[in-house]
Amino acid sequence: MTGNAYTNDLKHKEDELAIQYLPAVKAMAYRLKERLPSSVDFSDLSAIGTEELIKLARRYDEALNDSFWGYAKKRVYGAMLDYLRSLDILSRASRKLVKAIDYIVEEHLLTHDEEPTDLELAELLDESVEKVHDARIASTIYTVMPLHDQLHIGDEGAALAQVEKDQLVDVIKTILSAYKEREQMIIQLYYFEELTLKEISDILDITESRISQIHKSVIQKIKESIGA
């Protein structure tokens, strides 16, 4: 076999390997999309994942990794998260607006079964409905990010960057232990099982608004515990 023929044959095998796992990439993109607002397009996530899959297939060495999908899965998902990060959706101004919205929503839920509408929030904050809507979308996108990303968002980022990873893990464990079992289950299902708010709501018989509220409460308590 000539050099060119060998190279073409190798490339063909690598592309076949990528094609074999395309359904898995699409399923991953679909699951992630279920947890995101409608403004994020499934086809964009799928395309990013597919591009990364092809790159990984072309440099995969089965002598070093006996499972291609085991090798590629985390990297493909990471590429999708990198795409979401690249959207740069939280400016300094919108971070402040997100915090203000979170405060009002939390107060509202004390006496109501559902969150206030964008229009109600806009009137209370003296902001346009469009700005409130965009800020809530940005906040929703960041809730699918790993805890590490969420903790480094905002003006607290510099303080959090000084915290050792092991220390942060201990802080998270301590905080979660103070919550009731059902609230701990929410964090487990959302971050580790990667279920949607609706799926968690159906399992635990608790409103999606309450689940979102508990999630934000955990993030805030972690930040407070390490002095951010």
PDB file of C-alpha atoms in Angstrom, residues 18 33 36 83 88 111 119 132 178 188:
ATOM      1  CA  ALA A  18     -16.654   9.494  14.439  1.00  0.00           C
ATOM      2  CA  LYS A  33     -30.566  21.804  25.189  1.00  0.00           C
ATOM      3  CA  LEU A  36     -31.335  25.678  28.319  1.00  0.00           C
ATOM      4  CA  TYR A  83     -19.398  27.339  23.244  1.00  0.00           C
ATOM      5  CA  ASP A  88     -20.225  36.101  26.920  1.00  0.00           C
ATOM      6  CA  THR A 111     -45.990  34.383  49.329  1.00  0.00           C
ATOM      7  CA  LEU A 119     -43.239  42.411  33.040  1.00  0.00           C
ATOM      8  CA  VAL A 132     -35.041  41.630  32.288  1.00  0.00           C
ATOM      9  CA  ALA A 178     -27.093  21.539  56.476  1.00  0.00           C
ATOM     10  CA  GLN A 188     -27.546  15.661  43.164  1.00  0.00           C
TER      11      GLN A 188
END
